[in-house]
Amino acid sequence: MKVHRWMSRRITGGILLLTLTLSCLLTAGEASASGVTSQKSGAAVQESIPAKKNSLPDGFVYLDEVIPAAQYEIRYYSDHNFIGTRIDGYKAPYAIFTRTAAAALKKVSDELAKKGYMLRIYDAYRPQKAVTHFVTWSQDSSDQKMKKQYYPKLDKRNLFKLGFIAKKSGHSRGSTIDLTLAYQKTGALVDMGSPFDFFGEISYYNTPLISKTQQANRKILKDAMVKHGFKPYAKEWWHFTFIKEPYPKQYFNFNVE
């Protein structure tokens, strides 16, 4: 089995999971055959984590200070993502969110904790410069290094048209989040049938390509998010936007730091 190297470190009570280097990812076929989705493995290593700048715009908070029980694996700070390199604007591996959306997500976390789950957060606020990075990458047809792992059946130039990436992302408004569930007892991921950011039909919420158990797991997450005011996205089971977002027409570009 191919593995990654990881580090795990506590930050303000929360768990930060950061991919340091990527040997290579499990393909969808390997994941299915082994029963593993996006699990961590390999030796634990340490890296100095940049300190928080604590200079967020009014109305924004660090999520780990609101939900210390969650896991934080900020993929775009690492090379463990569909581009294969750290994304512009991610200066530190923190999740930043609007205060109102964070309060609602805290209710989701508390409810799911009673059922034995914790949240694992992959991305929250995303600077517009990061979205621009995605656009630039999509126009470079020679860069196909992550195709096998993230979009094996798709042409990267069509990822915008297919709705997997947007040139103006709701994440840049500060109230959209990408997340999944992990078990409280072990910290292991709940099986959702496809990994985060895998571009293909298997990531659609209502796909027929996953088992009843995997569909039930997706429903646990979706039901809790919807109950507390978040709207799901049909093509990405991990993606939710707070309906009463405070900045529905404003796109921010400050760094994650």
PDB file of C-alpha atoms in Angstrom:
ATOM      1  CA  MET A   1       0.000   0.000   0.000  1.00  0.00           C
ATOM      2  CA  LYS A   2       1.248   3.491  -0.864  1.00  0.00           C
ATOM      3  CA  VAL A   3       1.535   5.840   2.081  1.00  0.00           C
ATOM      4  CA  HIS A   4       1.923   9.473   3.075  1.00  0.00           C
ATOM      5  CA  ARG A   5       4.014  10.981   5.851  1.00  0.00           C
ATOM      6  CA  TRP A   6       1.977  12.892   8.370  1.00  0.00           C
ATOM      7  CA  MET A   7       2.260  14.906  11.515  1.00  0.00           C
ATOM      8  CA  SER A   8      -0.346  15.359  14.226  1.00  0.00           C
ATOM      9  CA  ARG A   9      -0.190  18.141  16.772  1.00  0.00           C
ATOM     10  CA  ARG A  10      -2.590  19.784  19.207  1.00  0.00           C
ATOM     11  CA  ILE A  11      -3.454  23.413  18.575  1.00  0.00           C
ATOM     12  CA  THR A  12      -5.631  25.298  21.061  1.00  0.00           C
ATOM     13  CA  GLY A  13      -7.296  22.095  22.132  1.00  0.00           C
ATOM     14  CA  GLY A  14      -8.062  20.950  18.593  1.00  0.00           C
ATOM     15  CA  ILE A  15      -6.252  18.344  16.542  1.00  0.00           C
ATOM     16  CA  LEU A  16      -4.265  19.573  13.555  1.00  0.00           C
ATOM     17  CA  LEU A  17      -3.558  16.952  10.911  1.00  0.00           C
ATOM     18  CA  LEU A  18      -1.097  18.196   8.333  1.00  0.00           C
ATOM     19  CA  THR A  19       0.321  16.342   5.363  1.00  0.00           C
ATOM     20  CA  LEU A  20       3.993  17.234   5.122  1.00  0.00           C
ATOM     21  CA  THR A  21       5.053  15.270   2.074  1.00  0.00           C
ATOM     22  CA  LEU A  22       3.086  13.168  -0.337  1.00  0.00           C
ATOM     23  CA  SER A  23       4.556   9.956  -1.664  1.00  0.00           C
ATOM     24  CA  CYS A  24       1.352   9.304  -3.571  1.00  0.00           C
ATOM     25  CA  LEU A  25      -2.341   8.834  -2.902  1.00  0.00           C
ATOM     26  CA  LEU A  26      -4.464   5.752  -3.008  1.00  0.00           C
ATOM     27  CA  THR A  27      -6.363   5.624  -6.248  1.00  0.00           C
ATOM     28  CA  ALA A  28     -10.112   5.112  -6.027  1.00  0.00           C
ATOM     29  CA  GLY A  29      -9.627   1.466  -7.026  1.00  0.00           C
ATOM     30  CA  GLU A  30      -6.958   0.846  -4.407  1.00  0.00           C
ATOM     31  CA  ALA A  31      -9.068   2.533  -1.766  1.00  0.00           C
ATOM     32  CA  SER A  32     -12.048   0.361  -2.608  1.00  0.00           C
ATOM     33  CA  ALA A  33      -9.989  -2.819  -2.672  1.00  0.00           C
ATOM     34  CA  SER A  34      -8.294  -2.120   0.632  1.00  0.00           C
ATOM     35  CA  GLY A  35     -11.330  -0.724   2.416  1.00  0.00           C
ATOM     36  CA  VAL A  36      -9.462   2.532   3.007  1.00  0.00           C
ATOM     37  CA  THR A  37     -10.630   5.947   1.879  1.00  0.00           C
ATOM     38  CA  SER A  38      -8.443   8.887   2.918  1.00  0.00           C
ATOM     39  CA  GLN A  39      -6.819   7.431   6.022  1.00  0.00           C
ATOM     40  CA  LYS A  40      -3.537   8.606   7.527  1.00  0.00           C
ATOM     41  CA  SER A  41      -0.591   6.251   7.714  1.00  0.00           C
ATOM     42  CA  GLY A  42       3.155   6.247   7.942  1.00  0.00           C
ATOM     43  CA  ALA A  43       5.550   7.669  10.501  1.00  0.00           C
ATOM     44  CA  ALA A  44       4.698  10.762  12.509  1.00  0.00           C
ATOM     45  CA  VAL A  45       6.972  13.719  11.876  1.00  0.00           C
ATOM     46  CA  GLN A  46       7.084  17.219  13.303  1.00  0.00           C
ATOM     47  CA  GLU A  47       7.043  20.603  11.621  1.00  0.00           C
ATOM     48  CA  SER A  48       7.013  24.055  13.118  1.00  0.00           C
ATOM     49  CA  ILE A  49       3.502  25.463  12.736  1.00  0.00           C
ATOM     50  CA  PRO A  50       3.289  29.199  11.963  1.00  0.00           C
ATOM     51  CA  ALA A  51       1.771  31.168  14.824  1.00  0.00           C
ATOM     52  CA  LYS A  52      -1.609  32.755  14.293  1.00  0.00           C
ATOM     53  CA  LYS A  53      -1.502  36.340  13.108  1.00  0.00           C
ATOM     54  CA  ASN A  54      -4.683  37.106  15.069  1.00  0.00           C
ATOM     55  CA  SER A  55      -5.500  39.954  12.706  1.00  0.00           C
ATOM     56  CA  LEU A  56      -8.657  38.609  11.121  1.00  0.00           C
ATOM     57  CA  PRO A  57     -11.258  40.960   9.632  1.00  0.00           C
ATOM     58  CA  ASP A  58     -14.237  41.738  11.809  1.00  0.00           C
ATOM     59  CA  GLY A  59     -16.705  38.874  11.857  1.00  0.00           C
ATOM     60  CA  PHE A  60     -14.147  36.090  11.313  1.00  0.00           C
ATOM     61  CA  VAL A  61     -12.744  33.564  13.805  1.00  0.00           C
ATOM     62  CA  TYR A  62     -10.302  30.678  13.965  1.00  0.00           C
ATOM     63  CA  LEU A  63     -12.474  27.573  13.998  1.00  0.00           C
ATOM     64  CA  ASP A  64     -10.234  25.606  16.354  1.00  0.00           C
ATOM     65  CA  GLU A  65     -10.953  28.217  19.014  1.00  0.00           C
ATOM     66  CA  VAL A  66     -14.695  27.673  18.598  1.00  0.00           C
ATOM     67  CA  ILE A  67     -14.644  23.904  18.021  1.00  0.00           C
ATOM     68  CA  PRO A  68     -11.541  22.546  19.812  1.00  0.00           C
ATOM     69  CA  ALA A  69     -12.859  18.980  19.591  1.00  0.00           C
ATOM     70  CA  ALA A  70     -12.601  18.857  15.794  1.00  0.00           C
ATOM     71  CA  GLN A  71      -9.733  17.595  13.650  1.00  0.00           C
ATOM     72  CA  TYR A  72      -8.132  20.090  11.257  1.00  0.00           C
ATOM     73  CA  GLU A  73      -6.468  18.797   8.097  1.00  0.00           C
ATOM     74  CA  ILE A  74      -6.093  21.875   5.920  1.00  0.00           C
ATOM     75  CA  ARG A  75      -5.271  20.262   2.600  1.00  0.00           C
ATOM     76  CA  TYR A  76      -4.479  23.422   0.666  1.00  0.00           C
ATOM     77  CA  TYR A  77      -1.645  24.277   3.037  1.00  0.00           C
ATOM     78  CA  SER A  78       0.001  21.009   2.000  1.00  0.00           C
ATOM     79  CA  ASP A  79       0.757  19.172  -1.238  1.00  0.00           C
ATOM     80  CA  HIS A  80      -1.979  16.645  -0.423  1.00  0.00           C
ATOM     81  CA  ASN A  81      -4.538  18.136  -2.830  1.00  0.00           C
ATOM     82  CA  PHE A  82      -5.652  17.955  -6.466  1.00  0.00           C
ATOM     83  CA  ILE A  83      -2.950  20.387  -7.630  1.00  0.00           C
ATOM     84  CA  GLY A  84      -0.153  18.714  -5.687  1.00  0.00           C
ATOM     85  CA  THR A  85       1.388  21.810  -4.137  1.00  0.00           C
ATOM     86  CA  ARG A  86       0.583  24.384  -1.444  1.00  0.00           C
ATOM     87  CA  ILE A  87      -2.096  26.768  -2.665  1.00  0.00           C
ATOM     88  CA  ASP A  88      -1.616  30.539  -2.873  1.00  0.00           C
ATOM     89  CA  GLY A  89      -2.849  32.385   0.198  1.00  0.00           C
ATOM     90  CA  TYR A  90      -2.445  29.479   2.637  1.00  0.00           C
ATOM     91  CA  LYS A  91       0.341  30.685   4.910  1.00  0.00           C
ATOM     92  CA  ALA A  92      -0.656  28.475   7.845  1.00  0.00           C
ATOM     93  CA  PRO A  93      -2.790  25.337   8.365  1.00  0.00           C
ATOM     94  CA  TYR A  94      -5.745  26.999  10.082  1.00  0.00           C
ATOM     95  CA  ALA A  95      -9.464  26.983   9.376  1.00  0.00           C
ATOM     96  CA  ILE A  96     -11.000  30.456   9.376  1.00  0.00           C
ATOM     97  CA  PHE A  97     -14.768  30.989   9.290  1.00  0.00           C
ATOM     98  CA  THR A  98     -17.324  33.729   9.802  1.00  0.00           C
ATOM     99  CA  ARG A  99     -18.368  33.991  13.437  1.00  0.00           C
ATOM    100  CA  THR A 100     -22.050  33.304  12.743  1.00  0.00           C
ATOM    101  CA  ALA A 101     -21.333  30.224  10.632  1.00  0.00           C
ATOM    102  CA  ALA A 102     -18.850  28.983  13.249  1.00  0.00           C
ATOM    103  CA  ALA A 103     -21.508  29.212  15.960  1.00  0.00           C
ATOM    104  CA  ALA A 104     -23.847  27.102  13.845  1.00  0.00           C
ATOM    105  CA  LEU A 105     -21.105  24.575  13.100  1.00  0.00           C
ATOM    106  CA  LYS A 106     -20.405  24.290  16.827  1.00  0.00           C
ATOM    107  CA  LYS A 107     -23.993  23.075  17.242  1.00  0.00           C
ATOM    108  CA  VAL A 108     -23.379  20.472  14.540  1.00  0.00           C
ATOM    109  CA  SER A 109     -20.234  19.318  16.341  1.00  0.00           C
ATOM    110  CA  ASP A 110     -21.999  19.089  19.696  1.00  0.00           C
ATOM    111  CA  GLU A 111     -24.882  17.096  18.266  1.00  0.00           C
ATOM    112  CA  LEU A 112     -22.666  14.622  16.441  1.00  0.00           C
ATOM    113  CA  ALA A 113     -20.428  14.207  19.488  1.00  0.00           C
ATOM    114  CA  LYS A 114     -23.393  12.669  21.304  1.00  0.00           C
ATOM    115  CA  LYS A 115     -23.452  10.007  18.580  1.00  0.00           C
ATOM    116  CA  GLY A 116     -19.735   9.256  18.813  1.00  0.00           C
ATOM    117  CA  TYR A 117     -18.456  11.426  15.956  1.00  0.00           C
ATOM    118  CA  MET A 118     -16.149  14.397  15.564  1.00  0.00           C
ATOM    119  CA  LEU A 119     -15.692  16.721  12.605  1.00  0.00           C
ATOM    120  CA  ARG A 120     -12.635  16.664  10.376  1.00  0.00           C
ATOM    121  CA  ILE A 121     -12.301  19.969   8.555  1.00  0.00           C
ATOM    122  CA  TYR A 122     -10.448  20.205   5.256  1.00  0.00           C
ATOM    123  CA  ASP A 123     -11.134  23.799   4.237  1.00  0.00           C
ATOM    124  CA  ALA A 124     -13.234  26.776   5.313  1.00  0.00           C
ATOM    125  CA  TYR A 125     -12.531  30.380   4.231  1.00  0.00           C
ATOM    126  CA  ARG A 126     -10.521  30.371   0.989  1.00  0.00           C
ATOM    127  CA  PRO A 127      -8.784  33.517  -0.321  1.00  0.00           C
ATOM    128  CA  GLN A 128      -9.713  34.643  -3.828  1.00  0.00           C
ATOM    129  CA  LYS A 129      -6.020  34.321  -4.731  1.00  0.00           C
ATOM    130  CA  ALA A 130      -6.326  30.585  -4.038  1.00  0.00           C
ATOM    131  CA  VAL A 131      -9.255  30.352  -6.436  1.00  0.00           C
ATOM    132  CA  THR A 132      -7.172  32.191  -9.019  1.00  0.00           C
ATOM    133  CA  HIS A 133      -4.452  29.584  -8.457  1.00  0.00           C
ATOM    134  CA  PHE A 134      -7.020  26.893  -9.320  1.00  0.00           C
ATOM    135  CA  VAL A 135      -7.940  28.723 -12.527  1.00  0.00           C
ATOM    136  CA  THR A 136      -4.316  29.088 -13.609  1.00  0.00           C
ATOM    137  CA  TRP A 137      -3.673  25.405 -12.912  1.00  0.00           C
ATOM    138  CA  SER A 138      -6.695  24.353 -14.967  1.00  0.00           C
ATOM    139  CA  GLN A 139      -5.297  26.157 -18.006  1.00  0.00           C
ATOM    140  CA  ASP A 140      -1.971  24.298 -17.886  1.00  0.00           C
ATOM    141  CA  SER A 141      -2.718  21.132 -19.827  1.00  0.00           C
ATOM    142  CA  SER A 142       0.826  19.837 -19.284  1.00  0.00           C
ATOM    143  CA  ASP A 143       0.330  19.537 -15.509  1.00  0.00           C
ATOM    144  CA  GLN A 144      -1.352  16.173 -15.002  1.00  0.00           C
ATOM    145  CA  LYS A 145       0.561  14.867 -11.987  1.00  0.00           C
ATOM    146  CA  MET A 146      -2.503  14.490  -9.753  1.00  0.00           C
ATOM    147  CA  LYS A 147      -4.932  13.282 -12.416  1.00  0.00           C
ATOM    148  CA  LYS A 148      -4.789   9.612 -11.446  1.00  0.00           C
ATOM    149  CA  GLN A 149      -5.604  10.348  -7.819  1.00  0.00           C
ATOM    150  CA  TYR A 150      -8.220  13.115  -8.149  1.00  0.00           C
ATOM    151  CA  TYR A 151      -9.803  13.275 -11.606  1.00  0.00           C
ATOM    152  CA  PRO A 152      -8.884  10.072 -13.498  1.00  0.00           C
ATOM    153  CA  LYS A 153     -11.852  10.142 -15.873  1.00  0.00           C
ATOM    154  CA  LEU A 154     -12.110  13.885 -16.425  1.00  0.00           C
ATOM    155  CA  ASP A 155     -10.323  16.567 -18.426  1.00  0.00           C
ATOM    156  CA  LYS A 156      -9.085  19.168 -15.923  1.00  0.00           C
ATOM    157  CA  ARG A 157     -10.207  21.940 -18.274  1.00  0.00           C
ATOM    158  CA  ASN A 158     -13.804  20.831 -17.703  1.00  0.00           C
ATOM    159  CA  LEU A 159     -13.749  20.858 -13.894  1.00  0.00           C
ATOM    160  CA  PHE A 160     -15.316  24.334 -13.825  1.00  0.00           C
ATOM    161  CA  LYS A 161     -18.019  23.458 -16.352  1.00  0.00           C
ATOM    162  CA  LEU A 162     -18.830  20.280 -14.425  1.00  0.00           C
ATOM    163  CA  GLY A 163     -19.252  22.214 -11.185  1.00  0.00           C
ATOM    164  CA  PHE A 164     -16.329  20.829  -9.169  1.00  0.00           C
ATOM    165  CA  ILE A 165     -14.421  24.126  -9.078  1.00  0.00           C
ATOM    166  CA  ALA A 166     -15.730  27.687  -9.367  1.00  0.00           C
ATOM    167  CA  LYS A 167     -13.963  30.816 -10.586  1.00  0.00           C
ATOM    168  CA  LYS A 168     -15.737  32.683  -7.777  1.00  0.00           C
ATOM    169  CA  SER A 169     -16.018  30.361  -4.791  1.00  0.00           C
ATOM    170  CA  GLY A 170     -18.476  30.545  -1.911  1.00  0.00           C
ATOM    171  CA  HIS A 171     -15.503  29.678   0.298  1.00  0.00           C
ATOM    172  CA  SER A 172     -14.160  33.189  -0.327  1.00  0.00           C
ATOM    173  CA  ARG A 173     -17.268  34.632   1.330  1.00  0.00           C
ATOM    174  CA  GLY A 174     -16.203  32.891   4.532  1.00  0.00           C
ATOM    175  CA  SER A 175     -19.227  30.704   5.308  1.00  0.00           C
ATOM    176  CA  THR A 176     -18.650  27.631   3.151  1.00  0.00           C
ATOM    177  CA  ILE A 177     -16.872  24.593   4.523  1.00  0.00           C
ATOM    178  CA  ASP A 178     -15.488  21.237   3.379  1.00  0.00           C
ATOM    179  CA  LEU A 179     -15.584  18.546   6.034  1.00  0.00           C
ATOM    180  CA  THR A 180     -16.254  14.940   6.953  1.00  0.00           C
ATOM    181  CA  LEU A 181     -16.712  12.783  10.043  1.00  0.00           C
ATOM    182  CA  ALA A 182     -14.280  10.805  12.189  1.00  0.00           C
ATOM    183  CA  TYR A 183     -14.926   8.439  15.091  1.00  0.00           C
ATOM    184  CA  GLN A 184     -14.301   9.962  18.515  1.00  0.00           C
ATOM    185  CA  LYS A 185     -12.813   6.789  19.968  1.00  0.00           C
ATOM    186  CA  THR A 186     -10.201   6.198  17.285  1.00  0.00           C
ATOM    187  CA  GLY A 187      -9.932   9.397  15.260  1.00  0.00           C
ATOM    188  CA  ALA A 188     -10.311   7.311  12.085  1.00  0.00           C
ATOM    189  CA  LEU A 189     -12.381   8.610   9.212  1.00  0.00           C
ATOM    190  CA  VAL A 190     -15.944   7.462   8.694  1.00  0.00           C
ATOM    191  CA  ASP A 191     -16.269   5.729   5.303  1.00  0.00           C
ATOM    192  CA  MET A 192     -18.056   8.103   2.919  1.00  0.00           C
ATOM    193  CA  GLY A 193     -17.387   6.081  -0.222  1.00  0.00           C
ATOM    194  CA  SER A 194     -15.002   8.546  -1.866  1.00  0.00           C
ATOM    195  CA  PRO A 195     -12.181  10.789  -0.627  1.00  0.00           C
ATOM    196  CA  PHE A 196     -12.413  14.539  -0.204  1.00  0.00           C
ATOM    197  CA  ASP A 197     -11.877  16.463  -3.464  1.00  0.00           C
ATOM    198  CA  PHE A 198     -12.210  13.396  -5.693  1.00  0.00           C
ATOM    199  CA  PHE A 199     -13.783  14.730  -8.873  1.00  0.00           C
ATOM    200  CA  GLY A 200     -16.252  12.271 -10.318  1.00  0.00           C
ATOM    201  CA  GLU A 201     -19.765  10.877 -10.052  1.00  0.00           C
ATOM    202  CA  ILE A 202     -18.869   8.836  -6.963  1.00  0.00           C
ATOM    203  CA  SER A 203     -18.623  12.120  -5.030  1.00  0.00           C
ATOM    204  CA  TYR A 204     -22.196  13.144  -5.891  1.00  0.00           C
ATOM    205  CA  TYR A 205     -24.322  12.905  -2.763  1.00  0.00           C
ATOM    206  CA  ASN A 206     -26.904  10.612  -4.368  1.00  0.00           C
ATOM    207  CA  THR A 207     -24.511   8.506  -6.428  1.00  0.00           C
ATOM    208  CA  PRO A 208     -25.478   4.854  -6.980  1.00  0.00           C
ATOM    209  CA  LEU A 209     -21.783   3.912  -6.899  1.00  0.00           C
ATOM    210  CA  ILE A 210     -21.485   3.542  -3.120  1.00  0.00           C
ATOM    211  CA  SER A 211     -22.837   1.083  -0.572  1.00  0.00           C
ATOM    212  CA  LYS A 212     -25.877   1.566   1.641  1.00  0.00           C
ATOM    213  CA  THR A 213     -23.580   1.977   4.638  1.00  0.00           C
ATOM    214  CA  GLN A 214     -21.564   4.686   2.909  1.00  0.00           C
ATOM    215  CA  GLN A 215     -24.756   6.467   1.867  1.00  0.00           C
ATOM    216  CA  ALA A 216     -26.038   6.255   5.433  1.00  0.00           C
ATOM    217  CA  ASN A 217     -22.787   7.804   6.676  1.00  0.00           C
ATOM    218  CA  ARG A 218     -23.147  10.705   4.255  1.00  0.00           C
ATOM    219  CA  LYS A 219     -26.698  11.188   5.476  1.00  0.00           C
ATOM    220  CA  ILE A 220     -25.564  11.473   9.102  1.00  0.00           C
ATOM    221  CA  LEU A 221     -23.324  14.392   8.166  1.00  0.00           C
ATOM    222  CA  LYS A 222     -25.834  16.021   5.823  1.00  0.00           C
ATOM    223  CA  ASP A 223     -28.763  15.779   8.230  1.00  0.00           C
ATOM    224  CA  ALA A 224     -26.816  17.428  11.051  1.00  0.00           C
ATOM    225  CA  MET A 225     -25.547  20.208   8.792  1.00  0.00           C
ATOM    226  CA  VAL A 226     -28.973  20.926   7.306  1.00  0.00           C
ATOM    227  CA  LYS A 227     -30.589  20.931  10.751  1.00  0.00           C
ATOM    228  CA  HIS A 228     -28.299  23.747  11.832  1.00  0.00           C
ATOM    229  CA  GLY A 229     -28.684  25.945   8.785  1.00  0.00           C
ATOM    230  CA  PHE A 230     -26.232  24.696   6.170  1.00  0.00           C
ATOM    231  CA  LYS A 231     -27.068  23.980   2.541  1.00  0.00           C
ATOM    232  CA  PRO A 232     -25.443  20.915   0.923  1.00  0.00           C
ATOM    233  CA  TYR A 233     -23.980  20.754  -2.573  1.00  0.00           C
ATOM    234  CA  ALA A 234     -25.241  17.829  -4.646  1.00  0.00           C
ATOM    235  CA  LYS A 235     -21.963  17.196  -6.512  1.00  0.00           C
ATOM    236  CA  GLU A 236     -19.690  17.176  -3.432  1.00  0.00           C
ATOM    237  CA  TRP A 237     -20.866  15.332  -0.331  1.00  0.00           C
ATOM    238  CA  TRP A 238     -18.322  17.238   1.840  1.00  0.00           C
ATOM    239  CA  HIS A 239     -19.331  20.786   0.808  1.00  0.00           C
ATOM    240  CA  PHE A 240     -21.802  22.964   2.761  1.00  0.00           C
ATOM    241  CA  THR A 241     -22.684  26.670   2.865  1.00  0.00           C
ATOM    242  CA  PHE A 242     -24.311  28.474   5.791  1.00  0.00           C
ATOM    243  CA  ILE A 243     -27.624  29.725   4.422  1.00  0.00           C
ATOM    244  CA  LYS A 244     -27.697  32.925   6.482  1.00  0.00           C
ATOM    245  CA  GLU A 245     -24.119  33.828   5.582  1.00  0.00           C
ATOM    246  CA  PRO A 246     -23.224  37.360   6.700  1.00  0.00           C
ATOM    247  CA  TYR A 247     -21.351  38.307   3.507  1.00  0.00           C
ATOM    248  CA  PRO A 248     -23.435  36.829   0.650  1.00  0.00           C
ATOM    249  CA  LYS A 249     -21.995  39.148  -2.008  1.00  0.00           C
ATOM    250  CA  GLN A 250     -18.508  39.884  -0.678  1.00  0.00           C
ATOM    251  CA  TYR A 251     -15.438  37.881  -1.693  1.00  0.00           C
ATOM    252  CA  PHE A 252     -12.387  38.204   0.557  1.00  0.00           C
ATOM    253  CA  ASN A 253      -8.719  37.857  -0.307  1.00  0.00           C
ATOM    254  CA  PHE A 254      -6.827  38.021   3.011  1.00  0.00           C
ATOM    255  CA  ASN A 255      -4.350  35.204   3.671  1.00  0.00           C
ATOM    256  CA  VAL A 256      -4.994  32.177   5.862  1.00  0.00           C
ATOM    257  CA  GLU A 257      -2.417  32.860   8.557  1.00  0.00           C
TER     258      GLU A 257
END
